[in-house]
Short mmCIF file of C-alpha atoms in Angstrom, two decimals:
data_model
loop_
_atom_site.label_atom_id
_atom_site.label_comp_id
_atom_site.label_asym_id
_atom_site.label_seq_id
_atom_site.Cartn_x
_atom_site.Cartn_y
_atom_site.Cartn_z
CA MET A 118 89.68 56.85 145.44
CA ALA A 119 87.75 56.65 148.67
CA ALA A 120 88.55 57.30 152.29
CA THR A 121 86.70 57.91 155.51
CA ALA A 122 84.17 60.71 155.60
CA LYS A 123 85.53 64.18 156.16
CA GLU A 124 85.20 65.87 159.49
CA ASP A 125 82.96 68.95 159.45
CA THR A 126 85.23 71.95 159.80
CA GLY A 127 82.42 74.47 159.85
CA ASP A 128 83.01 75.90 156.37
CA ASP A 129 80.43 75.79 153.64
CA THR A 130 80.63 72.73 151.38
CA LEU A 131 79.50 72.38 147.80
CA ASP A 132 76.96 69.81 148.91
CA GLU A 133 75.40 72.24 151.40
CA LEU A 134 75.19 74.98 148.84
CA LEU A 135 73.46 72.93 146.16
CA LYS A 136 70.74 71.16 148.15
CA ASP A 137 67.08 71.30 147.14
CA THR A 138 66.41 74.98 146.55
CA SER A 139 69.87 75.67 145.17
CA ARG A 140 70.00 73.12 142.37
CA VAL A 141 72.35 73.68 139.43
CA GLU A 142 70.29 74.08 136.26
CA GLU A 143 70.49 75.99 133.02
CA LEU A 144 69.04 79.49 133.05
CA SER A 145 66.32 80.45 130.63
CA SER A 146 67.09 83.31 128.23
CA ASP A 147 65.08 85.76 130.35
CA GLU A 148 66.75 84.61 133.57
CA GLU A 149 70.18 84.84 132.02
CA ALA A 150 69.50 88.39 130.86
CA VAL A 151 68.56 89.37 134.42
CA PHE A 152 71.64 87.60 135.76
CA ARG A 153 73.95 89.37 133.32
CA ARG A 154 72.55 92.78 134.28
CA GLY A 155 74.00 92.17 137.75
CA THR A 156 74.25 95.36 139.79
CA ASN A 157 72.49 97.33 137.03
CA ASP A 158 69.28 95.68 138.17
CA ALA A 159 67.72 97.67 140.99
CA THR A 160 66.47 94.45 142.60
CA THR A 161 69.94 92.98 142.95
CA PRO A 162 71.13 93.28 146.56
CA GLU A 163 74.48 94.91 147.16
CA ILE A 164 77.22 92.63 148.45
CA ASN A 165 79.44 94.10 151.12
CA GLY A 166 82.63 92.59 152.50
CA VAL A 167 84.10 89.23 151.55
CA PRO A 168 81.29 87.23 149.85
CA PHE A 169 82.60 83.77 150.81
CA PRO A 170 84.53 84.07 154.06
CA GLY A 171 83.75 80.61 155.43
CA LYS A 172 81.65 79.89 158.50
CA GLY A 173 82.84 81.38 161.76
CA HIS A 174 85.03 83.93 159.99
CA GLN A 175 85.17 87.23 161.84
CA PRO A 176 86.01 90.44 159.93
CA ALA A 177 89.51 91.66 160.61
CA PRO A 178 89.92 95.01 162.30
CA LYS A 179 90.63 97.80 159.82
CA ARG A 180 94.08 99.28 159.78
CA ARG A 181 95.68 102.09 157.82
CA LEU A 182 99.07 101.98 156.16
CA ALA A 183 101.00 105.09 155.20
CA ASP A 184 101.30 105.71 151.46
CA ALA A 185 105.06 105.37 151.70
CA ASP A 186 104.67 101.83 153.09
CA LEU A 187 102.83 100.68 149.96
CA PRO A 188 104.37 99.70 146.61
CA PRO A 189 104.19 102.40 143.91
CA TRP A 190 101.23 100.92 142.03
CA LEU A 191 99.07 101.01 145.19
CA ARG A 192 99.83 104.55 146.28
CA THR A 193 97.22 107.30 146.18
CA SER A 194 98.81 109.14 143.27
CA THR A 195 98.77 106.02 141.08
CA LEU A 196 95.27 104.95 142.05
CA ALA A 197 93.99 108.41 141.13
CA LEU A 198 94.80 107.77 137.46
CA PRO A 199 91.62 106.79 135.57
CA LEU A 200 91.47 103.26 134.15
CA TYR A 201 88.84 104.22 131.61
CA HIS A 202 87.70 107.47 130.08
CA PRO A 203 84.89 108.68 132.38
CA ALA A 204 82.60 109.32 129.42
CA PHE A 205 82.69 105.67 128.36
CA GLN A 206 81.27 103.49 131.11
CA THR A 207 80.48 99.95 130.03
CA THR A 208 79.57 96.65 131.62
CA THR A 209 83.26 95.77 131.42
CA SER A 210 84.41 98.94 133.17
CA GLU A 211 81.77 98.50 135.87
CA SER A 212 82.93 94.93 136.50
CA GLN A 213 86.52 96.15 136.65
CA HIS A 214 85.71 98.83 139.21
CA LYS A 215 83.81 96.30 141.31
CA THR A 216 86.77 93.91 141.24
CA ILE A 217 89.19 96.66 142.23
CA ALA A 218 86.90 97.67 145.09
CA GLU A 219 86.94 94.14 146.53
CA CYS A 220 90.70 93.71 146.08
CA LEU A 221 92.09 97.07 147.22
CA PRO A 222 91.41 96.68 150.97
CA LEU A 223 93.25 93.35 150.87
CA LEU A 224 96.13 94.57 148.71
CA THR A 225 96.77 97.61 150.89
CA GLY A 226 96.52 95.71 154.18
CA GLN A 227 93.42 97.56 155.32
CA ASP A 228 91.69 94.19 155.61
CA THR A 229 93.78 91.10 156.38
CA GLN A 230 90.75 88.78 156.64
CA THR A 231 92.31 87.63 159.96
CA LEU A 232 94.89 85.65 157.99
CA PRO A 233 98.19 85.15 159.85
CA LEU A 234 100.78 87.68 158.69
CA ASN A 235 104.41 87.15 157.81
CA THR A 236 107.22 89.36 159.11
CA HIS A 237 106.56 91.87 156.30
CA GLY A 238 102.90 92.39 157.21
CA LEU A 239 101.46 90.41 154.29
CA PRO A 240 99.37 87.26 154.73
CA ALA A 241 101.65 84.25 155.08
CA LEU A 242 101.25 81.36 152.66
CA ARG A 243 98.89 78.93 154.37
CA ARG A 244 100.83 75.83 153.37
CA THR A 245 99.21 73.39 155.79
CA GLN A 246 95.66 74.52 155.04
CA HIS A 247 96.19 74.52 151.27
CA ALA A 248 97.71 71.04 151.38
CA ALA A 249 94.78 69.76 153.43
CA PHE A 250 92.32 71.40 151.02
CA LEU A 251 93.96 69.69 148.05
CA ALA A 252 94.21 66.30 149.77
CA SER A 253 90.51 66.42 150.63
CA THR A 254 89.81 65.80 146.93
CA PHE A 255 90.78 62.18 147.57
CA ASN A 256 88.07 61.86 150.23
CA PRO A 257 84.44 61.02 149.39
CA LEU A 258 83.04 63.93 147.38
CA PRO A 259 79.48 65.28 147.68
CA ALA A 260 76.90 64.34 145.07
CA PRO A 261 77.06 67.58 143.03
CA TYR A 262 80.59 66.63 141.93
CA VAL A 263 78.96 64.26 139.45
CA VAL A 264 79.00 67.22 137.04
CA VAL A 265 82.79 66.87 136.77
CA ASP A 266 82.69 63.13 136.09
CA ALA A 267 84.28 63.69 132.66
CA SER A 268 87.11 65.64 134.31
CA ARG A 269 88.18 63.17 136.97
CA PRO A 270 91.83 63.05 135.82
CA TRP A 271 92.06 66.80 136.27
CA LEU A 272 91.09 66.49 139.93
CA PHE A 273 93.94 64.04 140.40
CA TYR A 274 96.45 66.23 138.57
CA TRP A 275 95.51 69.50 140.33
CA THR A 276 95.75 67.74 143.68
CA LEU A 277 99.08 66.01 143.16
CA ALA A 278 100.78 68.87 141.31
CA GLY A 279 99.64 71.30 144.00
CA LEU A 280 100.80 69.04 146.81
CA GLY A 281 104.14 68.63 145.08
CA ALA A 282 104.58 72.40 144.80
CA LEU A 283 104.02 72.57 148.56
CA ALA A 284 106.73 69.91 149.07
CA GLN A 285 104.18 67.36 150.25
CA PRO A 286 104.76 63.67 149.43
CA THR A 287 102.77 62.38 146.47
CA THR A 288 104.10 58.85 145.89
CA PRO A 289 101.98 57.42 148.75
CA TYR A 290 98.97 57.96 146.46
CA ARG A 291 100.42 55.75 143.70
CA ASP A 292 98.50 52.52 144.28
CA ARG A 293 95.18 54.27 144.84
CA LEU A 294 95.68 56.41 141.76
CA ILE A 295 96.62 53.49 139.53
CA SER A 296 93.59 51.49 140.64
CA THR A 297 91.39 54.49 139.87
CA VAL A 298 92.73 55.38 136.42
CA ARG A 299 93.22 51.86 135.03
CA PRO A 300 89.49 51.60 134.10
CA LEU A 301 89.76 54.97 132.32
CA GLN A 302 92.46 53.63 129.96
CA ASN A 303 90.94 52.47 126.68
CA PRO A 304 92.25 49.39 124.84
CA THR A 305 92.77 51.59 121.77
CA GLY A 306 95.04 53.91 123.78
CA GLY A 307 94.69 57.05 125.84
CA PHE A 308 92.50 57.85 128.83
CA GLY A 309 88.92 59.06 129.03
CA GLY A 310 87.61 61.46 131.63
CA GLY A 311 85.43 58.83 133.29
CA HIS A 312 84.37 55.21 132.99
CA GLY A 313 83.34 54.21 129.47
CA GLN A 314 84.31 57.56 127.97
CA LEU A 315 86.34 58.12 124.81
CA SER A 316 90.03 58.95 125.07
CA HIS A 317 90.73 62.67 125.09
CA CYS A 318 94.03 64.57 124.88
CA ALA A 319 93.27 66.77 127.89
CA CYS A 320 92.22 63.88 130.12
CA THR A 321 95.19 61.81 128.95
CA TYR A 322 97.57 64.71 129.65
CA ALA A 323 96.15 65.15 133.16
CA THR A 324 96.33 61.42 133.85
CA VAL A 325 99.93 61.13 132.66
CA LEU A 326 101.03 64.09 134.80
CA ALA A 327 99.17 62.77 137.85
CA LEU A 328 100.77 59.34 137.41
CA ALA A 329 104.16 61.00 136.98
CA CYS A 330 103.70 62.83 140.29
CA ALA A 331 102.79 59.58 142.02
CA GLY A 332 105.47 57.49 140.31
CA GLY A 333 102.90 55.28 138.54
CA LEU A 334 103.56 55.77 134.82
CA ARG A 335 104.40 52.12 134.23
CA CYS A 336 100.69 51.31 134.21
CA VAL A 337 100.31 53.18 130.91
CA ASP A 338 99.96 51.08 127.74
CA ARG A 339 102.61 52.99 125.77
CA ALA A 340 102.16 51.09 122.50
CA ALA A 341 98.43 51.71 122.45
CA MET A 342 99.02 55.35 123.45
CA TRP A 343 101.38 55.84 120.49
CA ARG A 344 98.84 54.38 118.06
CA TRP A 345 96.02 56.48 119.50
CA LEU A 346 98.02 59.72 119.26
CA GLY A 347 98.56 58.87 115.60
CA THR A 348 94.80 59.01 115.07
CA VAL A 349 94.53 62.62 116.32
CA LYS A 350 97.54 64.00 114.39
CA GLN A 351 96.22 66.17 111.54
CA ALA A 352 97.45 66.74 108.00
CA ASP A 353 97.99 70.47 108.66
CA GLY A 354 100.35 69.66 111.54
CA GLY A 355 98.03 70.18 114.52
CA PHE A 356 96.25 67.73 116.80
CA ARG A 357 92.59 67.08 117.56
CA MET A 358 91.56 66.76 121.19
CA ALA A 359 89.93 63.42 120.42
CA VAL A 360 89.02 61.44 117.33
CA GLY A 361 86.53 63.64 115.45
CA ALA A 362 86.79 66.45 118.02
CA GLU A 363 88.08 70.01 117.72
CA GLU A 364 91.64 70.78 116.62
CA ASP A 365 93.29 73.38 118.85
CA ILE A 366 96.49 74.43 120.56
CA ARG A 367 95.68 72.41 123.68
CA GLY A 368 95.87 69.23 121.62
CA ALA A 369 99.32 70.17 120.31
CA TYR A 370 100.74 70.85 123.79
CA CYS A 371 99.06 67.87 125.45
CA ALA A 372 100.13 65.44 122.73
CA MET A 373 103.76 66.60 122.74
CA THR A 374 103.89 66.41 126.54
CA ILE A 375 102.58 62.83 126.48
CA LEU A 376 104.98 61.77 123.71
CA THR A 377 107.97 63.27 125.53
CA LEU A 378 107.33 62.07 129.07
CA LEU A 379 106.43 58.55 127.93
CA ASP A 380 109.40 58.44 125.53
CA LEU A 381 107.22 57.41 122.59
CA PRO A 382 108.59 57.19 119.02
CA LEU A 383 108.33 60.40 117.00
CA ALA A 384 107.54 58.46 113.83
CA LEU A 385 103.84 58.27 113.08
CA PRO A 386 102.26 54.81 113.30
CA PRO A 387 101.99 53.17 109.86
CA ASP A 388 98.20 53.54 109.81
CA ALA A 389 98.10 57.18 111.01
CA PRO A 390 95.73 59.15 108.71
CA ALA A 391 98.22 62.04 108.48
CA ARG A 392 100.61 59.80 106.53
CA ALA A 393 98.26 60.08 103.55
CA ALA A 394 99.11 63.81 103.45
CA GLY A 395 102.84 63.11 103.35
CA LEU A 396 103.57 63.49 107.09
CA ALA A 397 106.03 61.03 108.61
CA THR A 398 106.44 62.25 112.22
CA PHE A 399 104.40 63.81 114.99
CA THR A 400 106.42 67.02 114.67
CA ASP A 401 105.87 67.53 110.93
CA ARG A 402 104.23 70.93 110.23
CA LEU A 403 103.56 71.37 113.95
CA GLY A 404 105.61 74.55 114.43
CA GLU A 405 103.98 76.16 111.42
CA TRP A 406 100.53 75.28 112.71
CA VAL A 407 101.30 76.76 116.14
CA GLY A 408 102.53 79.94 114.46
CA SER A 409 99.25 80.23 112.54
CA CYS A 410 97.44 80.65 115.88
CA GLN A 411 99.10 84.01 116.64
CA THR A 412 96.58 86.84 116.31
CA TYR A 413 96.74 90.46 115.20
CA GLU A 414 96.98 91.44 118.90
CA GLY A 415 100.15 89.40 119.32
CA GLY A 416 98.60 86.79 121.60
CA ILE A 417 97.83 83.17 120.78
CA SER A 418 94.40 81.76 120.02
CA GLY A 419 93.12 78.25 120.41
CA ALA A 420 93.00 77.81 116.64
CA PRO A 421 93.72 80.08 113.66
CA ASN A 422 91.50 83.20 113.49
CA ASN A 423 90.16 82.88 117.04
CA GLU A 424 90.56 85.26 120.02
CA ALA A 425 93.89 85.48 121.85
CA HIS A 426 93.88 83.83 125.27
CA GLY A 427 96.50 83.55 128.01
CA ALA A 428 96.21 79.78 128.45
CA TYR A 429 96.71 79.24 124.74
CA ALA A 430 99.82 81.42 124.83
CA PHE A 431 101.31 79.07 127.42
CA CYS A 432 100.32 75.98 125.43
CA ALA A 433 101.97 77.40 122.30
CA LEU A 434 105.21 78.39 124.05
CA ALA A 435 105.46 75.12 125.97
CA CYS A 436 104.78 73.07 122.84
CA LEU A 437 107.52 74.90 120.93
CA SER A 438 109.86 74.48 123.91
CA ILE A 439 109.43 70.71 123.57
CA LEU A 440 110.27 70.80 119.86
CA ASP A 441 113.60 72.58 120.30
CA ALA A 442 115.50 75.00 122.53
CA PRO A 443 113.23 78.02 123.16
CA SER A 444 115.82 80.33 121.59
CA GLU A 445 115.48 78.36 118.35
CA SER A 446 111.84 77.29 118.11
CA ILE A 447 109.95 80.26 119.55
CA PRO A 448 111.46 83.02 117.38
CA ARG A 449 111.24 80.70 114.35
CA TYR A 450 107.46 80.41 114.52
CA LEU A 451 106.20 83.39 116.54
CA ASP A 452 106.47 87.17 116.50
CA VAL A 453 108.10 87.39 119.92
CA ASP A 454 107.93 91.19 120.25
CA ALA A 455 104.18 91.20 119.59
CA LEU A 456 103.60 88.34 122.02
CA VAL A 457 105.63 90.04 124.76
CA ARG A 458 103.59 93.24 124.36
CA TRP A 459 100.32 91.32 124.60
CA LEU A 460 101.36 89.25 127.61
CA ALA A 461 102.66 92.32 129.46
CA SER A 462 99.31 94.03 128.91
CA MET A 463 97.55 91.16 130.68
CA GLN A 464 98.96 92.14 134.10
CA THR A 465 96.15 94.10 135.72
CA GLN A 466 96.42 97.39 137.55
CA PRO A 467 96.15 97.80 140.50
CA GLU A 468 95.43 94.16 141.38
CA GLY A 469 98.77 92.88 140.09
CA GLY A 470 97.49 89.50 138.91
CA PHE A 471 96.87 88.52 135.30
CA ALA A 472 93.79 88.49 133.10
CA GLY A 473 93.37 85.90 130.39
CA ARG A 474 92.02 88.06 127.58
CA THR A 475 91.93 91.68 126.54
CA GLU A 476 89.63 93.77 128.78
CA LYS A 477 88.84 90.84 131.07
CA LEU A 478 89.11 90.64 134.85
CA VAL A 479 92.01 89.40 136.96
CA ASP A 480 91.91 85.68 137.71
CA ALA A 481 94.44 83.80 139.85
CA CYS A 482 94.64 80.85 137.44
CA TYR A 483 96.40 83.12 134.92
CA SER A 484 99.18 83.50 137.45
CA HIS A 485 100.35 80.31 135.79
CA TRP A 486 98.87 80.52 132.29
CA VAL A 487 100.37 83.99 131.71
CA GLY A 488 102.92 84.16 134.53
CA GLY A 489 104.35 80.83 133.40
CA CYS A 490 105.04 82.20 129.91
CA TRP A 491 107.82 84.52 131.06
CA ALA A 492 110.46 81.89 131.80
CA LEU A 493 109.92 80.40 128.34
CA LEU A 494 110.03 83.79 126.64
CA GLN A 495 113.10 84.93 128.53
CA ALA A 496 114.90 81.80 127.35
CA ALA A 497 113.77 82.60 123.81
CA VAL A 498 115.20 86.14 123.78
CA PRO A 499 118.99 86.22 123.54
CA PRO A 500 120.69 88.38 126.18
CA PRO A 501 122.83 91.29 124.91
CA ASN A 502 126.09 89.32 125.06
CA ARG A 503 124.84 86.63 122.68
CA ARG A 504 125.57 86.96 118.97
CA SER A 505 123.04 84.35 117.95
CA PRO A 506 120.47 82.13 119.64
CA SER A 507 122.81 79.17 119.10
CA THR A 508 125.64 80.72 121.12
CA PRO A 509 125.47 79.77 124.83
CA PRO A 510 125.43 82.87 127.07
CA SER A 511 128.19 83.45 129.59
CA SER A 512 125.81 84.52 132.35
CA ALA A 513 122.35 84.35 130.85
CA ALA A 514 120.46 83.83 134.10
CA GLY A 515 121.73 87.05 135.67
CA GLU A 516 121.27 89.14 132.57
CA VAL A 517 117.85 87.84 131.60
CA SER A 518 116.49 88.24 135.15
CA GLU A 519 117.23 91.96 134.97
CA ARG A 520 114.99 92.31 131.93
CA ASP A 521 111.69 91.26 133.50
CA LEU A 522 108.81 92.86 131.65
CA TRP A 523 106.33 91.92 134.35
CA SER A 524 106.09 92.57 138.07
CA ARG A 525 106.87 89.53 140.18
CA GLU A 526 106.19 91.53 143.33
CA ALA A 527 102.71 92.55 142.19
CA LEU A 528 101.71 88.99 141.32
CA ILE A 529 103.02 87.64 144.62
CA ARG A 530 101.11 90.30 146.52
CA TYR A 531 97.87 89.48 144.69
CA LEU A 532 98.19 85.76 145.37
CA LEU A 533 99.01 86.14 149.07
CA THR A 534 96.43 88.84 149.83
CA CYS A 535 93.52 88.17 147.45
CA SER A 536 93.75 84.55 146.36
CA GLN A 537 94.02 82.80 149.72
CA GLN A 538 90.74 81.70 151.28
CA PRO A 539 90.26 82.66 154.92
CA GLY A 540 88.60 80.31 157.36
CA ALA A 541 89.48 76.80 158.43
CA LYS A 542 89.79 74.94 155.14
CA GLY A 543 92.33 76.79 153.04
CA GLY A 544 92.51 76.61 149.27
CA MET A 545 93.06 79.38 146.72
CA ARG A 546 90.55 81.21 144.60
CA ASP A 547 90.12 83.25 141.44
CA LYS A 548 89.44 86.51 143.33
CA PRO A 549 87.93 87.46 146.72
CA SER A 550 84.34 87.18 145.48
CA THR A 551 84.74 83.53 144.49
CA ARG A 552 85.26 80.23 146.27
CA PRO A 553 88.47 78.16 146.31
CA ASP A 554 88.78 75.04 144.19
CA GLY A 555 91.47 72.59 143.12
CA TYR A 556 92.00 74.22 139.73
CA HIS A 557 92.73 77.68 141.12
CA THR A 558 94.75 76.27 144.02
CA CYS A 559 97.03 74.30 141.70
CA TYR A 560 97.61 77.10 139.21
CA SER A 561 97.90 79.80 141.87
CA LEU A 562 100.73 77.80 143.43
CA ALA A 563 102.32 77.27 140.00
CA GLY A 564 102.09 81.02 139.38
CA LEU A 565 103.60 81.75 142.77
CA SER A 566 106.46 79.43 141.86
CA ALA A 567 106.95 81.25 138.53
CA ALA A 568 107.14 84.59 140.34
CA GLN A 569 109.40 83.52 143.20
CA ASN A 570 111.92 81.34 141.38
CA ARG A 571 114.42 81.94 138.57
CA TYR A 572 114.44 79.44 135.72
CA SER A 573 117.56 78.93 133.61
CA TYR A 574 117.90 77.06 130.34
CA ASP A 575 121.07 75.13 129.44
CA PHE A 576 121.68 76.29 125.88
CA ALA A 577 124.56 73.84 125.56
CA GLY A 578 122.32 70.85 126.34
CA GLU A 579 121.26 68.43 123.63
CA THR A 580 117.78 68.78 122.13
CA VAL A 581 117.57 65.31 120.54
CA ASP A 582 119.23 62.32 122.18
CA ALA A 583 120.93 59.37 120.49
CA GLY A 584 117.65 57.48 120.34
CA GLY A 585 115.84 60.32 118.57
CA ARG A 586 113.89 61.45 121.63
CA LEU A 587 113.17 65.18 121.98
CA VAL A 588 114.97 66.24 125.16
CA ALA A 589 115.03 70.04 124.85
CA ALA A 590 112.45 70.37 127.62
CA PHE A 591 114.75 68.55 130.08
CA ASN A 592 117.40 71.30 130.01
CA TRP A 593 115.83 73.52 132.69
CA SER A 594 117.11 74.26 136.18
CA VAL A 595 115.69 76.44 138.94
CA THR A 596 117.19 78.75 141.54
CA GLY A 597 115.26 79.98 144.56
CA PRO A 598 114.95 83.65 145.52
CA SER A 599 117.71 85.56 147.27
CA GLU A 600 117.24 87.20 150.67
CA ALA A 601 117.18 90.59 148.94
CA GLU A 602 114.40 89.43 146.61
CA LEU A 603 112.34 88.04 149.48
CA GLU A 604 112.69 91.34 151.29
CA ALA A 605 111.64 93.31 148.19
CA TRP A 606 108.64 91.06 147.58
CA GLY A 607 107.46 90.98 151.20
CA CYS A 608 107.97 87.23 151.56
CA ASP A 609 109.38 85.00 154.25
CA GLY A 610 111.16 81.77 153.42
CA ALA A 611 108.05 79.84 154.46
CA ASP A 612 106.05 81.67 151.77
CA VAL A 613 108.20 80.29 148.94
CA VAL A 614 106.83 77.56 146.69
CA GLY A 615 109.15 74.95 145.20
CA GLY A 616 110.25 74.93 141.58
CA VAL A 617 107.51 73.90 139.14
CA HIS A 618 108.79 72.79 135.73
CA PRO A 619 108.18 75.63 133.23
CA VAL A 620 107.05 73.26 130.44
CA PHE A 621 105.38 70.29 132.15
CA VAL A 622 103.92 72.09 135.22
CA VAL A 623 104.85 69.48 137.81
CA PRO A 624 107.68 69.66 140.35
CA MET A 625 111.17 69.68 138.83
CA ALA A 626 112.10 66.44 140.61
CA VAL A 627 109.12 64.65 139.04
CA VAL A 628 110.34 65.52 135.54
CA GLU A 629 113.87 64.36 136.27
CA ARG A 630 112.59 61.06 137.68
CA THR A 631 110.27 60.55 134.72
CA ARG A 632 112.98 61.25 132.15
CA GLY A 633 114.81 58.02 132.90
CA MET A 634 111.80 55.82 133.61
CA PHE A 635 111.61 54.19 130.17
CA GLU A 636 115.28 54.28 129.16
CA GLY A 637 116.75 50.92 128.19
CA LEU A 638 113.41 49.19 127.57
CA GLY A 639 114.25 48.56 123.92
CA GLY A 640 111.07 49.96 122.40
CA LEU A 641 107.41 50.16 123.37
CA SER A 642 106.31 47.97 126.26
#
């Protein structure tokens, strides 16, 4: 997907950073050891201020806010509480203190990075700049981007999903996108990450979602896709990421998303290897396999007996929410109480964002991977007035919303103050010491949507339609924030991101449009 060369806006580009003396290459063992010592090495220079402010950025004048004007978790009395026992300083605790030190001036308003402020004194959401940053992915990219050649579909998905969340039109990209991804579609089904590459569940998932955003799903060979997915279905119920590749929770979520959005038959193809183990459908043993990925901590790992990870928790919950109503499938296969405890512990203090693993640092991408879990979990936990998960609630949305076990306000504050890149280009980043990219921009916006909007599940809706298609994931609706909520969160209306579907992670309207795209075709075509 090419266009005219980009105008130089004065900010650093990846190409500029990686020329000649700054080549990307693997570190030797000795070099890596020095790198990992970081600030423990006396030769490492100290970094002051925002490490990547963009060219021409001028430091904002310092200001002081009264303690009473700050939320409780950022007040002096709370910040005085030790995060770690002072006698046990580790590399982890040192990294945590460094991260807090770079975030606190932004969170408390002492440093606004010269970002424009909303009427509540927080940085406003830079909608125009973020949209331009995302759209620039479809311009000619500098040479170093060759390292992501196997991830090309992800660039398309992050761009289009992010633009959709910002209410930017995405269907104008349809023809260009189709012409770009057609060569990535293999005759045996599925999409590779680049030209001549094997089909892969993650790349196929990203391609299908990107095409859905652009309205181009009819270019997919659905019959070949169905047969290919049959080759990665495993006898234990899970899915491999590709033929002969690893089996993990990503494969389960990606495969079920593809099957559902493309309205593919649930019956396994006649030659699917899993049929030899007695399996007849793509859903056979799947819930049990997902449940086997829950760890002793309560979180979800990529595969049984691995470490719990926030992104895998989302994949597990979303996969189960495709199989059946969340109130039925999630409690059936997971220890919900243990998972809730683990997810709640991932919200960092005082930053307010989420980490992805135990004792790891805040990262804006987990605004979605962990923040996106809460809508699914809240639909899985019956409100007090429900006698059983099968009984529709009388006012579930109002009751469930009062039982938040996470701080929406804290996450919103982190994303607006710490995740937005200052300077001309826009984009969103992991944390202030990192650079913006499409991945973090897309999932920061999805996390902002999860925090600002209320998602309701229609418990009376059907979960399997007359044709045998799983339709549980189509029973979601979204309600925007009230004026009182905006006031409490420090947001203006212009800071609000549109509803992002809690299972498929594209705009709600895209899912509704896609649902009916293949109805009435009379089979695979």
